[in-house]
Coordinates of C-alpha atoms and ligand atoms in Angstrom, one line a residue:
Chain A
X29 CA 94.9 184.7 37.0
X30 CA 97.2 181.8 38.3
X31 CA 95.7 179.4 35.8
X32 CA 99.7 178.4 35.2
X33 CA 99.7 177.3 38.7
X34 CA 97.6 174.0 37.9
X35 CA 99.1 173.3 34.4
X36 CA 102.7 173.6 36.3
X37 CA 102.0 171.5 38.9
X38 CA 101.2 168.7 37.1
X39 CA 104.3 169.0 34.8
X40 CA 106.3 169.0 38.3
X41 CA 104.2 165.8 39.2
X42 CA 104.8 164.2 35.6
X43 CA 108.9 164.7 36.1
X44 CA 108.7 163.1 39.6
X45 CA 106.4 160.4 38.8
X46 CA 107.8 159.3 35.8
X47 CA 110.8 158.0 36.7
X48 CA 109.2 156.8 40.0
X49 CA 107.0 154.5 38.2
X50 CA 109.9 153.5 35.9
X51 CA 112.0 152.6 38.7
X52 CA 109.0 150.4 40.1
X53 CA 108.8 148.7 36.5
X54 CA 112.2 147.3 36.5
X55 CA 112.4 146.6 40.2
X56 CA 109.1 144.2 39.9
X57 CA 110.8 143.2 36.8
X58 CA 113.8 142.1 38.5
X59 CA 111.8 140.4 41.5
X60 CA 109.8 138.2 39.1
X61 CA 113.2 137.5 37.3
X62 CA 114.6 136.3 40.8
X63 CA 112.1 134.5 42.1
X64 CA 112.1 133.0 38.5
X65 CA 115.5 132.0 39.0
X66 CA 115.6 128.8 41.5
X67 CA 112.6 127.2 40.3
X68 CA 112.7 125.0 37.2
X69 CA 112.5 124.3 34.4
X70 CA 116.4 125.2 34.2
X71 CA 117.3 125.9 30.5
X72 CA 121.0 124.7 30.7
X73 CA 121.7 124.9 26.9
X74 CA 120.3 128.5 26.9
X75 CA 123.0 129.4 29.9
X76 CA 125.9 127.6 28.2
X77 CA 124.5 129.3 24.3
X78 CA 124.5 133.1 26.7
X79 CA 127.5 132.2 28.5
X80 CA 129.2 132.2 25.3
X81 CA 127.6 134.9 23.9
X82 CA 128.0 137.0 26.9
X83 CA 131.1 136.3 28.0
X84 CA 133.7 134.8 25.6
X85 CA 133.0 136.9 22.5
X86 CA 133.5 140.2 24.7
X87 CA 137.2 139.1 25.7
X88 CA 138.6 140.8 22.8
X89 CA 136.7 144.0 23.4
X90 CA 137.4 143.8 27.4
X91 CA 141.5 142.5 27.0
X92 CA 142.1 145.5 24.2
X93 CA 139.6 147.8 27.0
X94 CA 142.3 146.9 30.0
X95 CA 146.2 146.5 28.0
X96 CA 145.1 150.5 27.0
X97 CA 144.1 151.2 29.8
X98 CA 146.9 149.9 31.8
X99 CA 149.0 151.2 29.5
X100 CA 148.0 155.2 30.1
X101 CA 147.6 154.4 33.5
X102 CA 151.5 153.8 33.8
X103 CA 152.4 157.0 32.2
X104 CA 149.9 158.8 33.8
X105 CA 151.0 158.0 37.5
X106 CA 154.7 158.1 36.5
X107 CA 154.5 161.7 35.0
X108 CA 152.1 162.5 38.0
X109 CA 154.6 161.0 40.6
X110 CA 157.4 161.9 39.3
X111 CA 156.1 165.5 40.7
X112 CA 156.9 164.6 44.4
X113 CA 159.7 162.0 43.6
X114 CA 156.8 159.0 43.8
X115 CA 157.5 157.6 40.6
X116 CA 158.2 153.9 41.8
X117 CA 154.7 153.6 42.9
X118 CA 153.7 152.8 39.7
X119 CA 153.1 149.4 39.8
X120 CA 151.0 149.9 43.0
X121 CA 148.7 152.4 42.0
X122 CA 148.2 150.7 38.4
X123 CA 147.1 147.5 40.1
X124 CA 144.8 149.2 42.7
X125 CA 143.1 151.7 39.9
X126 CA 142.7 148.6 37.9
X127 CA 142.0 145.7 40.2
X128 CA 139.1 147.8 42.5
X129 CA 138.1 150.5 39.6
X130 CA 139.0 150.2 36.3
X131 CA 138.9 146.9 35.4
X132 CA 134.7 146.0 36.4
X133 CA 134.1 149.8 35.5
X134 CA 135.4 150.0 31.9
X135 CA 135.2 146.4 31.1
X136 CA 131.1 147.0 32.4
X137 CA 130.6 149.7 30.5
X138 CA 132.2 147.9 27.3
X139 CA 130.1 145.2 28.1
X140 CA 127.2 146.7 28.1
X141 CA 127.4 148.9 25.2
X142 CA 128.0 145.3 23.4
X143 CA 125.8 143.0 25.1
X144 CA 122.8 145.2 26.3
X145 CA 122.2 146.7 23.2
X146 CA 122.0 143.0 21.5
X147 CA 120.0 141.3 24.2
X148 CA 117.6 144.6 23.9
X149 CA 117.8 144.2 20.2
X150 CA 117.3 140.6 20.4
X151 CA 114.5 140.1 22.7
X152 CA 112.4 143.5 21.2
X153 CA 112.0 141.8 18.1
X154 CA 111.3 138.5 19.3
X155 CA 108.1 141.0 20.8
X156 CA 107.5 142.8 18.0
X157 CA 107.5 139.8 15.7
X158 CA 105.2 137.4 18.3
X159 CA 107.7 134.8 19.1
X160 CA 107.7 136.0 22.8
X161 CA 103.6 135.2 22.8
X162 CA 104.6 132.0 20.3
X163 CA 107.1 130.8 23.4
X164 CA 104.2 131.3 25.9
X165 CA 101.4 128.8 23.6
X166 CA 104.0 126.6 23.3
X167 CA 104.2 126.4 27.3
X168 CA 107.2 127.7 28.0
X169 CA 107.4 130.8 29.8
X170 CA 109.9 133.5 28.2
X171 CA 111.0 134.9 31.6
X172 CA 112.5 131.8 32.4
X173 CA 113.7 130.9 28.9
X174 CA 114.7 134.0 27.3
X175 CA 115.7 136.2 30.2
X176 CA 116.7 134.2 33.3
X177 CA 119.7 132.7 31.2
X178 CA 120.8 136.4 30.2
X179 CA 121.0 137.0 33.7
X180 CA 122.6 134.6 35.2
X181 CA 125.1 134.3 32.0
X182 CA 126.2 137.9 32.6
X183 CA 126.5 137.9 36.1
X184 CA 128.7 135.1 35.8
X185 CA 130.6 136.0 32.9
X186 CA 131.0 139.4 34.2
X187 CA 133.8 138.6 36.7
X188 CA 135.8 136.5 35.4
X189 CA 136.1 138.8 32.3
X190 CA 136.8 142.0 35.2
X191 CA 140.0 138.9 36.4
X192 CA 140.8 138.6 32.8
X193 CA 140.8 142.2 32.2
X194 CA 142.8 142.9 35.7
X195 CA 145.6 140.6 34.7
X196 CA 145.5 142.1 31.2
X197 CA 145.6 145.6 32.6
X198 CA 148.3 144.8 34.9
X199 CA 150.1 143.7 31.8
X200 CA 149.9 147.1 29.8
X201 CA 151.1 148.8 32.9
X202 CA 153.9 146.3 33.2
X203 CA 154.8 146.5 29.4
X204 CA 154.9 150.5 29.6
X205 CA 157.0 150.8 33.0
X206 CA 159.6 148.3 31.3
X207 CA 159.8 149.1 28.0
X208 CA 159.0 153.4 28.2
X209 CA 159.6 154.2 31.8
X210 CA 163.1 151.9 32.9
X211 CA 161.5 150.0 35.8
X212 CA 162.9 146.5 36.4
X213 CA 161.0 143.8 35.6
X214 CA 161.3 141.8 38.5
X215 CA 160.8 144.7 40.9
X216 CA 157.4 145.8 38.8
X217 CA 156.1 142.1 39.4
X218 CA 156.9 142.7 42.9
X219 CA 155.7 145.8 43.9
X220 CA 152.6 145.0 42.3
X221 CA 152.1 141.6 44.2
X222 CA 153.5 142.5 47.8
X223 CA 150.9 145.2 47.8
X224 CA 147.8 144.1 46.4
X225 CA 145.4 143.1 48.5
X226 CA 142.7 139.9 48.8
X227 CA 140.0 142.8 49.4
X228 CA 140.9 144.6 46.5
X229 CA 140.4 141.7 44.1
X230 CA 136.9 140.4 45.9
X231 CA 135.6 143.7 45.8
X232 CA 136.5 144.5 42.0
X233 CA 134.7 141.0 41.2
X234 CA 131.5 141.8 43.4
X235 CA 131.3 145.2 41.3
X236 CA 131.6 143.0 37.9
X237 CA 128.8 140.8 39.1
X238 CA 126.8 143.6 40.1
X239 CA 127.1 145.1 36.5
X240 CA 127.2 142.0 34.9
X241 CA 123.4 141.8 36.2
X242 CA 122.7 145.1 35.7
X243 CA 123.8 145.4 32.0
X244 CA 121.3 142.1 31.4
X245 CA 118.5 143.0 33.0
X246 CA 118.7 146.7 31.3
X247 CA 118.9 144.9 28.1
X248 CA 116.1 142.1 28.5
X249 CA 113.9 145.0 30.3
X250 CA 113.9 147.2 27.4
X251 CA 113.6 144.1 25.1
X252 CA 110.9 142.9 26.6
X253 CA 108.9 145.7 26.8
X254 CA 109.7 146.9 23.7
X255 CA 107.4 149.5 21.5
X256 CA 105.9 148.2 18.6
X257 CA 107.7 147.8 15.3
X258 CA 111.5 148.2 14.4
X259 CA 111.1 152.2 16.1
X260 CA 110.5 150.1 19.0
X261 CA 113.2 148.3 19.0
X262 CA 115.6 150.8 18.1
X263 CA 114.3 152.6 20.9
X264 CA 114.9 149.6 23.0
X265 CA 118.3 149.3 22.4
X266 CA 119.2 152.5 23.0
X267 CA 117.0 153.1 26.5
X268 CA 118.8 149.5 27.2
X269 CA 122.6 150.9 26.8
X270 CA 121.9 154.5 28.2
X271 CA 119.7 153.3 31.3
X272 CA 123.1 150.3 31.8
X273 CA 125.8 152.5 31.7
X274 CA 124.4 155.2 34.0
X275 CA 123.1 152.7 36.7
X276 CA 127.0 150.9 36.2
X277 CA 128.4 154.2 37.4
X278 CA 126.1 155.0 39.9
X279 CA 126.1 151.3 41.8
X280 CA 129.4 151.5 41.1
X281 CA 130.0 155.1 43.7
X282 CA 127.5 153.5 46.0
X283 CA 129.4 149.6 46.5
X284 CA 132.7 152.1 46.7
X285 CA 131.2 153.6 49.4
X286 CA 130.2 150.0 50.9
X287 CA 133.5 148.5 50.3
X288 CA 136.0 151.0 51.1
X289 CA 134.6 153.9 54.1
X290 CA 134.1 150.9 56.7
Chain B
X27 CA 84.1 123.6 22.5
X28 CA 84.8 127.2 22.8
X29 CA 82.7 130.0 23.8
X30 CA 83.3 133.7 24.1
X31 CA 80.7 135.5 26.2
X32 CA 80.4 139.6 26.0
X33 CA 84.0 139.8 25.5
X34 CA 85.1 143.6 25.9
X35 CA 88.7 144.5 25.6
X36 CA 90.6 148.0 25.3
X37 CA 93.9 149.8 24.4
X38 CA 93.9 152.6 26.2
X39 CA 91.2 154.6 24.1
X40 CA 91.3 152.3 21.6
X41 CA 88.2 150.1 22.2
X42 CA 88.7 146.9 20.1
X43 CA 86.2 144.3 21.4
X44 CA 83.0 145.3 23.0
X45 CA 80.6 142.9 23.5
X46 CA 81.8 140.0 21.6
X47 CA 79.8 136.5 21.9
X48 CA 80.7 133.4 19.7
X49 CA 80.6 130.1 20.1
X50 CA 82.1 127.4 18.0
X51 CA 81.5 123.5 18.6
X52 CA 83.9 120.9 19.0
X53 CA 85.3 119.4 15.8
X54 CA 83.8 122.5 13.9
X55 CA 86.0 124.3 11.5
X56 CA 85.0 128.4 12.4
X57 CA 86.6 131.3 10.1
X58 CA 86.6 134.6 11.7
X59 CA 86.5 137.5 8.7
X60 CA 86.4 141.8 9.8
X61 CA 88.7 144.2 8.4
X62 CA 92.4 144.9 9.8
X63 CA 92.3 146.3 13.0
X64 CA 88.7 145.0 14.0
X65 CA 90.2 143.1 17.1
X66 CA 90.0 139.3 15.5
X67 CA 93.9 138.6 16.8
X68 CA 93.0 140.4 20.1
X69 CA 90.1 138.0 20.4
X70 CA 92.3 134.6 19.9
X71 CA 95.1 136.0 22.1
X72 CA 92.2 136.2 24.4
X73 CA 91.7 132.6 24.8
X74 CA 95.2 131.8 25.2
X75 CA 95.7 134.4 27.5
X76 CA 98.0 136.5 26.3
X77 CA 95.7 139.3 26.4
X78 CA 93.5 139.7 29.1
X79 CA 89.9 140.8 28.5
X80 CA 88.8 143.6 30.6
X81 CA 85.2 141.7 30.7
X82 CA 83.6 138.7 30.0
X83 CA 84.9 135.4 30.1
X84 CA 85.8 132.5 27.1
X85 CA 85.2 129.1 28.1
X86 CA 87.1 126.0 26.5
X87 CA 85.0 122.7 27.0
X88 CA 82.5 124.2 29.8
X89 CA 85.9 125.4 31.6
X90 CA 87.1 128.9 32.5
X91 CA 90.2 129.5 30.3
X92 CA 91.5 132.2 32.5
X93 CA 91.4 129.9 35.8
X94 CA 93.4 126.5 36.5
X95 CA 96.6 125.4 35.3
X96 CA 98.3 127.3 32.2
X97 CA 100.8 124.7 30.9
X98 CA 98.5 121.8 31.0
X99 CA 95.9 124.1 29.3
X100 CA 98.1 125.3 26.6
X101 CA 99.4 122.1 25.9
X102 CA 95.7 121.0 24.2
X103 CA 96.5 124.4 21.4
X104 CA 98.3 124.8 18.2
X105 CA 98.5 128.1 16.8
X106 CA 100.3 129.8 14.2
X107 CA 100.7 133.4 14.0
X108 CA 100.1 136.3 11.9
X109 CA 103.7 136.9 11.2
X110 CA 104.7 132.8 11.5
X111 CA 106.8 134.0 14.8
X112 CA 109.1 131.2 14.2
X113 CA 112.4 131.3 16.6
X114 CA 115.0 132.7 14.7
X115 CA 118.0 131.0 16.2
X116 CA 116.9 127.9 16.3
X117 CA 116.6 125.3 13.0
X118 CA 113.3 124.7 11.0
X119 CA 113.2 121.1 12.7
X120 CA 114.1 122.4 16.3
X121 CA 110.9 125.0 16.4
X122 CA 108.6 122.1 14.7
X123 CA 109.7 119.8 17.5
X124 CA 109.9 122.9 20.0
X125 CA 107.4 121.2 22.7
X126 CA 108.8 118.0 21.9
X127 CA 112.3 119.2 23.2
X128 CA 111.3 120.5 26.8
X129 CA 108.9 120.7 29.1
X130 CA 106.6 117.9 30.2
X131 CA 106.1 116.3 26.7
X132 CA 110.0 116.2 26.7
X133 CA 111.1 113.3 24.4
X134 CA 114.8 111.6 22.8
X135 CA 115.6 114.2 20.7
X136 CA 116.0 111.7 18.3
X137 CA 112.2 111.1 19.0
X138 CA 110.9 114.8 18.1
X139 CA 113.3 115.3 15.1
X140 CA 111.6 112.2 14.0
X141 CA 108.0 113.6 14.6
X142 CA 109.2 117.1 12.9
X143 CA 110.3 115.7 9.8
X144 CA 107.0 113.6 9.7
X145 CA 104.9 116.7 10.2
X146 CA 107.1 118.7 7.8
X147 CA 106.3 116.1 5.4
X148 CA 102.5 116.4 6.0
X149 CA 102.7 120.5 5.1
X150 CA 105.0 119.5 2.2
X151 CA 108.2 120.3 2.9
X152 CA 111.3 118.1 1.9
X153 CA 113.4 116.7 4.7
X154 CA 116.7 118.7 3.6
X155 CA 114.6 122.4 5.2
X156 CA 114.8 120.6 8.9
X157 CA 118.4 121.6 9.2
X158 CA 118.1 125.4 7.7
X159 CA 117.2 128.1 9.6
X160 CA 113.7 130.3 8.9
X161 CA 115.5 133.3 7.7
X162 CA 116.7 131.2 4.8
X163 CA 113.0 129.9 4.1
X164 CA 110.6 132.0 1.5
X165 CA 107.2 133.3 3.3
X166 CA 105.5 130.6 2.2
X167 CA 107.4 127.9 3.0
X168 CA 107.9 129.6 6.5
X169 CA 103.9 129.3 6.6
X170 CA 104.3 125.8 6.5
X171 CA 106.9 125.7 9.0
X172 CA 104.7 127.4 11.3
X173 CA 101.4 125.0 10.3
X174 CA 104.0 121.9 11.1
X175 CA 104.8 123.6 14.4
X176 CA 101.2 124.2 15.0
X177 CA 100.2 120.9 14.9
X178 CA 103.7 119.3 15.9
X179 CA 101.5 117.6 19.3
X180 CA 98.5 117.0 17.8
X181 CA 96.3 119.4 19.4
X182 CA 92.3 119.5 19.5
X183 CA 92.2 123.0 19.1
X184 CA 94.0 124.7 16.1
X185 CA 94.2 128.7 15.5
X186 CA 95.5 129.8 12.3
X187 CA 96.1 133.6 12.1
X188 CA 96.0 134.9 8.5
X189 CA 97.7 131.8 7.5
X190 CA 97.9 133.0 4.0
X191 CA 98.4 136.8 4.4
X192 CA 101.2 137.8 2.0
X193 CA 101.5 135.0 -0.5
X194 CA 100.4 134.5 -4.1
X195 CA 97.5 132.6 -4.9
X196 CA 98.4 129.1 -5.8
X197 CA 100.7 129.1 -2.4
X198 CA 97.4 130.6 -0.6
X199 CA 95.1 127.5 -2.4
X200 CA 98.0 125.0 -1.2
X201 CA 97.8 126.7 2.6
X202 CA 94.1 126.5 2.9
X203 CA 94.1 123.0 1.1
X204 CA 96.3 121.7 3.8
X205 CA 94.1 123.4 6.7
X206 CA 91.2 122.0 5.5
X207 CA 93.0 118.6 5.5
X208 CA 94.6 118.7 8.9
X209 CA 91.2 119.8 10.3
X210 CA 89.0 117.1 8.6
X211 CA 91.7 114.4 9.5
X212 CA 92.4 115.2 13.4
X213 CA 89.1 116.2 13.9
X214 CA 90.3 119.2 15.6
X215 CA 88.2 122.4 16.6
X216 CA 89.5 125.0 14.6
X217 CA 89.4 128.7 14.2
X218 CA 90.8 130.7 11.2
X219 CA 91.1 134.6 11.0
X220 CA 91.3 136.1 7.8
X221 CA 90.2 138.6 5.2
X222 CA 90.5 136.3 2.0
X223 CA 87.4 135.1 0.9
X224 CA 89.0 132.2 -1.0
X225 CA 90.1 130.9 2.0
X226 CA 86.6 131.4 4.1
X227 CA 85.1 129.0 1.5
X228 CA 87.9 126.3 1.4
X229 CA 88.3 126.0 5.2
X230 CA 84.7 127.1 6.8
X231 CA 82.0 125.2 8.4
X232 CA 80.7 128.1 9.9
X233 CA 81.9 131.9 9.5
X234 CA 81.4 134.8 12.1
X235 CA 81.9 138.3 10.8
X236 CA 83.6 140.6 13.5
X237 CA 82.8 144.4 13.3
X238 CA 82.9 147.5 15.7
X239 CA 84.1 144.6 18.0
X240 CA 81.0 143.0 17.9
X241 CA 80.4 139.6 16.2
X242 CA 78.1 141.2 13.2
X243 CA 76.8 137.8 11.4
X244 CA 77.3 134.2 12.1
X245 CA 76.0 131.2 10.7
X246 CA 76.8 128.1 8.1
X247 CA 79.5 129.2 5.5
X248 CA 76.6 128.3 2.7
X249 CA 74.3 131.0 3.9
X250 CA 77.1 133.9 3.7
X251 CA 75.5 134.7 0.1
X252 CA 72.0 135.4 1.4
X253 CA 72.8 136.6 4.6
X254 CA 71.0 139.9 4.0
X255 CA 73.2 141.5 6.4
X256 CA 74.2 144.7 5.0
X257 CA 78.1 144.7 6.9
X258 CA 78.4 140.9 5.5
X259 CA 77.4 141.8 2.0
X260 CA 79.6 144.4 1.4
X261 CA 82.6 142.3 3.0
X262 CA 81.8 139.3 0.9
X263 CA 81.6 141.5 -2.2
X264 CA 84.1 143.2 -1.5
X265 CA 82.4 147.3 -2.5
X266 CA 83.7 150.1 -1.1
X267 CA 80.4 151.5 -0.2
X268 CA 78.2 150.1 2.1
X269 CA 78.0 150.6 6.1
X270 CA 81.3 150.0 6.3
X271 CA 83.0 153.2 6.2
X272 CA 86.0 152.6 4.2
X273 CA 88.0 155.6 5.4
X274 CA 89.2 154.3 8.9
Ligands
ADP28 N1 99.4 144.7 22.5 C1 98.6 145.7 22.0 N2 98.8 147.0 22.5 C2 98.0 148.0 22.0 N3 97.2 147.9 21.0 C3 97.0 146.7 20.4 C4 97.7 145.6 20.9 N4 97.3 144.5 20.2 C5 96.4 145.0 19.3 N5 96.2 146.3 19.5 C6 95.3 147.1 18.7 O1 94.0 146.4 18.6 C7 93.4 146.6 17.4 C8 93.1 145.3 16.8 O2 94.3 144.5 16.5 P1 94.2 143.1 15.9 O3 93.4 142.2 16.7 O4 95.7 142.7 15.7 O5 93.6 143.4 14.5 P2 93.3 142.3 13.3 O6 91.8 142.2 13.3 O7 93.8 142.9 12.1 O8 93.9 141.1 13.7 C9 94.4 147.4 16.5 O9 93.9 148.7 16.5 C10 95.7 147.3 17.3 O10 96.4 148.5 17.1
MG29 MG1 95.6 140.2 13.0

């Protein structure tokens, strides 16, 4: 009798320490890769090469992400204000929505489906095929080569493609109140600029940078501790793009809640 | 010099060396032979480090490989890989000249495309490769990118890892001609794995025979024929019966 108890237990334990121990993984992960991070060697052509990579081939994805976006936005505040007579606060809200939420939260999540899963990719099979332990007998230590430039590329990149997709954003909003809703151009321009503010900006760019690291350190986690042979690796990539967009949305709630209920 | 003393290593429950002891003299040219599997990558990747042995220690030139300074130490190797494990996205010349291009050896990079195209030349390879990229090279000639990699600095200890696994046989002669060369010529201390016993006798001074993680047989490549060790016969002759169970 009761011999479930034991066997029940330890399934409990297994759910609870599983993910315990993962989160220890990456957290030691991302530790080493800080502490990685002022000391040299720098690898500047690696940055520039990821910079690239990282953040100027995922304009087109992030621009298209925001003018949509923008876009629905518009109608979707004017149909919804229009239900208490609010409808000229559509260039307002679109800018807020887009400046402190949308813009870092869809152009991260964009982001990382495209840049995550290829770093994963990437550095997995540099694993699986031995040019990770090649890079360490030819005395250069992969941390610092493969996956501090990742890093720092994304984090960088990151805002400056959440500006990018603001202004782009703020465009599709602007194109749809003018063209489909009747609002004056000059007075959209306005409304949006009297009332945005410096904070909302900042903080929207803090949350990019915050993803921006996130998204790269999922991807060159998972990458570098890929499984062995190309199951590995597809395995990788996807852990790498799940494991990125759920922690985006969750910091995301919790620097919200930093930001905004002081 | 390099010695290996009671090296023991696991995978989990996979027990790949246990109790392995070797040693191989400077300026000697040592093949390692066992089947797949028997732990004779485990057991280089053990010297360099990237695998830590659960026991035992490997000494290189009386010192303890797994203490002191890792760069400066690594700098003194050449190895090339199982799989070649040449950089993808860089150029045939830039992972030749790979050391040459950061790091303390840093040099002009006119400098190390210079010494790339000279050791490209020495493993046979035309000037024109240095600019393509190793996805564009045949398996053979990416061998011979990763030999000119291997000994891009000059290094007085060379591991090759089944450096012809995977090609025909007159590429295979060609590979383990140009091993034996670069090893007579640098005088470097060398140590070959593989399971080809063409290439035992062109590139061997001594052999070591590694089985149930254990080094079975060692001694001068000319005695391997009348060893009378019962693992090393069958091995050398290649039967399926023998004490080595052939169903693994
Ligand atoms: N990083 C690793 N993790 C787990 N197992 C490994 C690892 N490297 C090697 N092994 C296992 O160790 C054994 C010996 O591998 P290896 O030394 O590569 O064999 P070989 O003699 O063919 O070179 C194999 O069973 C392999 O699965
Ligand atoms: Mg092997």
């Amino acid at each position: 009798m009761m011999t479930w108890l034991p066997a029940f237990l330890a399934s409990v334990g297994r759910a609870v320490l599983g993910p315990c121990a993962a989160v220890g993984r990456v957290t030691l992960f991302a530790a080493r890769v800080l502490s990685h991070l002022p000391r040299p060697p720098f690898y500047f052509r690696e940055f520039g090469r990821q910079l690239l990579q990282i953040g100027y081939f995922s304009l087109p994805v992030v621009g298209l992400t925001a003018l949509f976006t923008g876009g629905a936005l518009a109608l979707q505040i004017y149909s919804g204000g229009a239900r208490f007579n609010a409808e000229a606060v559509v260039p307002t809200v679109v800018a807020i929505a887009m400046v402190r939420e949308l813009g870092p939260v869809l152009g991260g999540l964009m982001v990382a489906g495209r840049v995550s899963s290829s770093i994963a990719a990437e550095i997995g099979t540099m694993r699986v095929t031995e040019q990770i332990d090649a890079l360490t007998t030819l005395s250069t230590n992969p941390l610092k080569y493969l996956v501090v430039p990742r890093i720092a590329a994304a984090t960088v990149a990151m805002p400056v493609l959440a500006f990018i997709g603001d202004v782009i954003g703020i465009m599709g909003g602007f194109l749809v109140g003018t063209r489909r809703l009747g609002f004056n151009g000059a007075t959209y321009i306005n409304n949006t600029w009297d009332f945005l503010e410096f904070g909302d900006v900042t903080s929207g760019l803090v949350k990019a940078a915050t993803f921006g690291f996130i998204l790269a350190l999922m991807g060159c986690y998972h990458g570098y501790h890929s499984g062995r042979g190309a199951q590995g690796v597809g395995q990788a990539t996807t852990r790498a793009v799940v494991s990125a967009s759920v922690l985006i949305l969750a910091s995301n709630y919790v620097l919200t809640e930093l930001f905004f209920t002081s | 010099m390099i010695t290996f003393c009671d090296i023991h290593k696991s995978f989990g429950a996979n027990r790949v060396l246990c109790g392995m002891t070797l040693e191989v003299g400077a300026g000697e040219s040592m093949v390692i032979i066992g089947g797949s599997g028997s732990g004779k990558s485990v057991s280089l990747k053990c010297v360099l480090g990237l695998v830590t042995p659960d026991k035992g220690t490997i000494t290189v030139h009386g010192r303890d490989a797994a203490a002191g300074e890792r760069d400066a130490f690594l700098a003194g190797f050449g190895m090339l890989f199982q799989g070649g494990a040449l950089f993808d996205s860089l150029s045939v010349w830039q992972n030749v000249a790979f050391r040459l291009l950061r790091g303390k050896l840093k040099r002009p990079r006119e400098e190390a495309r210079g010494i790339a195209l000279k050791k490209l030349r020495r493993v046979g390879l035309r000037p024109e490769v240095a600019d393509l990229f190793p996805a564009e090279l045949s398996g053979g000639m990416q061998k011979r990118v990763g030999l000119a990699r291997a000994i891009a600095t000059d290094p007085g200890i060379i591991f090759f890892d089944e450096p012809t696994a995977g090609l025909d046989p007159i590429m295979s002669g060609v590979i383990n001609g140009l091993i034996r060369e670069i090893v007579v010529e640098t005088g470097a201390t060398a140590i070959t794995i593989t399971h080809d016993m063409l290439s035992v006798r062109a590139i061997a001074d001594k052999v070591a025979m590694l089985h149930d993680g254990k080094v079975q047989w060692t001694g001068p490549v000319a005695d391997m024929d009348s060893s009378g060790d019962p693992y090393l016969d069958q091995f050398v002759n290649a039967r399926a019966t023998g004490p080595i169970r052939a169903v693994r």
